[in-house]
């Protein structure tokens, strides 16, 4: 994976939804998901306004 941009696999804990999102890292070192998040949001049946926890490996 390139340090400044690339692909980010996102999977639910139970494995029922999985997408490959794209990200870009800004000059402030924060990453922004640029593609794929809305697909994951729909597949995982997430709801706007709810709180979710993510683990990064």
Short mmCIF file of C-alpha atoms in Angstrom, two decimals:
data_model
loop_
_atom_site.label_atom_id
_atom_site.label_comp_id
_atom_site.label_asym_id
_atom_site.label_seq_id
_atom_site.Cartn_x
_atom_site.Cartn_y
_atom_site.Cartn_z
CA UNK A 1 0.00 0.00 0.00
CA UNK A 2 1.30 3.45 -0.90
CA UNK A 3 1.81 5.65 2.16
CA UNK A 4 -0.18 8.58 0.70
CA UNK A 5 -3.01 6.83 -1.15
CA UNK A 6 -4.29 3.39 -1.97
CA UNK A 7 -6.89 0.76 -1.30
CA UNK A 8 -8.39 0.01 2.09
CA UNK A 9 -10.28 -3.26 2.68
CA UNK A 10 -13.27 -2.73 5.00
CA UNK A 11 -15.14 -5.73 6.44
CA UNK A 12 -17.81 -6.09 9.11
CA UNK A 13 -16.86 -8.11 12.16
CA UNK A 14 -19.07 -11.00 11.09
CA UNK A 15 -17.85 -10.88 7.49
CA UNK A 16 -21.28 -10.21 5.98
CA UNK A 17 -20.19 -7.03 4.19
CA UNK A 18 -16.84 -6.32 2.58
CA UNK A 19 -15.66 -3.63 0.15
CA UNK A 20 -12.39 -2.22 -1.02
CA UNK A 21 -12.43 1.52 -0.44
CA UNK A 22 -9.90 4.06 -1.68
CA UNK A 23 -8.18 6.59 0.53
CA UNK A 24 -5.82 9.54 0.28
CA UNK A 25 -3.65 10.94 3.06
CA UNK A 26 -3.46 14.72 3.34
CA UNK A 27 -0.49 16.90 4.23
CA UNK A 28 -1.79 16.93 7.82
CA UNK A 29 -1.33 13.10 7.88
CA UNK A 30 -5.07 12.41 8.21
CA UNK A 31 -6.59 9.88 5.81
CA UNK A 32 -9.84 10.47 3.92
CA UNK A 33 -11.85 7.67 2.36
CA UNK A 34 -12.59 8.86 -1.17
CA UNK A 35 -14.49 5.91 -2.70
CA UNK A 36 -16.29 2.82 -1.46
CA UNK A 37 -17.58 4.04 1.90
CA UNK A 38 -21.19 4.50 0.76
CA UNK A 39 -21.22 0.94 -0.62
CA UNK A 40 -20.01 -0.42 2.72
CA UNK A 41 -22.52 1.75 4.62
CA UNK A 42 -25.39 0.24 2.61
CA UNK A 43 -24.14 -3.37 2.66
CA UNK A 44 -23.59 -3.29 6.42
CA UNK A 45 -27.07 -1.81 7.03
CA UNK A 46 -25.54 1.05 9.02
CA UNK A 47 -27.72 3.95 10.18
CA UNK A 48 -26.80 7.61 10.07
CA UNK A 49 -26.45 9.05 13.57
CA UNK A 50 -25.41 5.74 15.17
CA UNK A 51 -21.99 5.23 16.76
CA UNK A 52 -19.69 2.53 15.35
CA UNK A 53 -16.24 1.31 16.41
CA UNK A 54 -13.52 0.35 13.94
CA UNK A 55 -10.33 -1.65 14.46
CA UNK A 56 -7.37 -1.01 12.19
CA UNK A 57 -4.75 -3.70 11.62
#
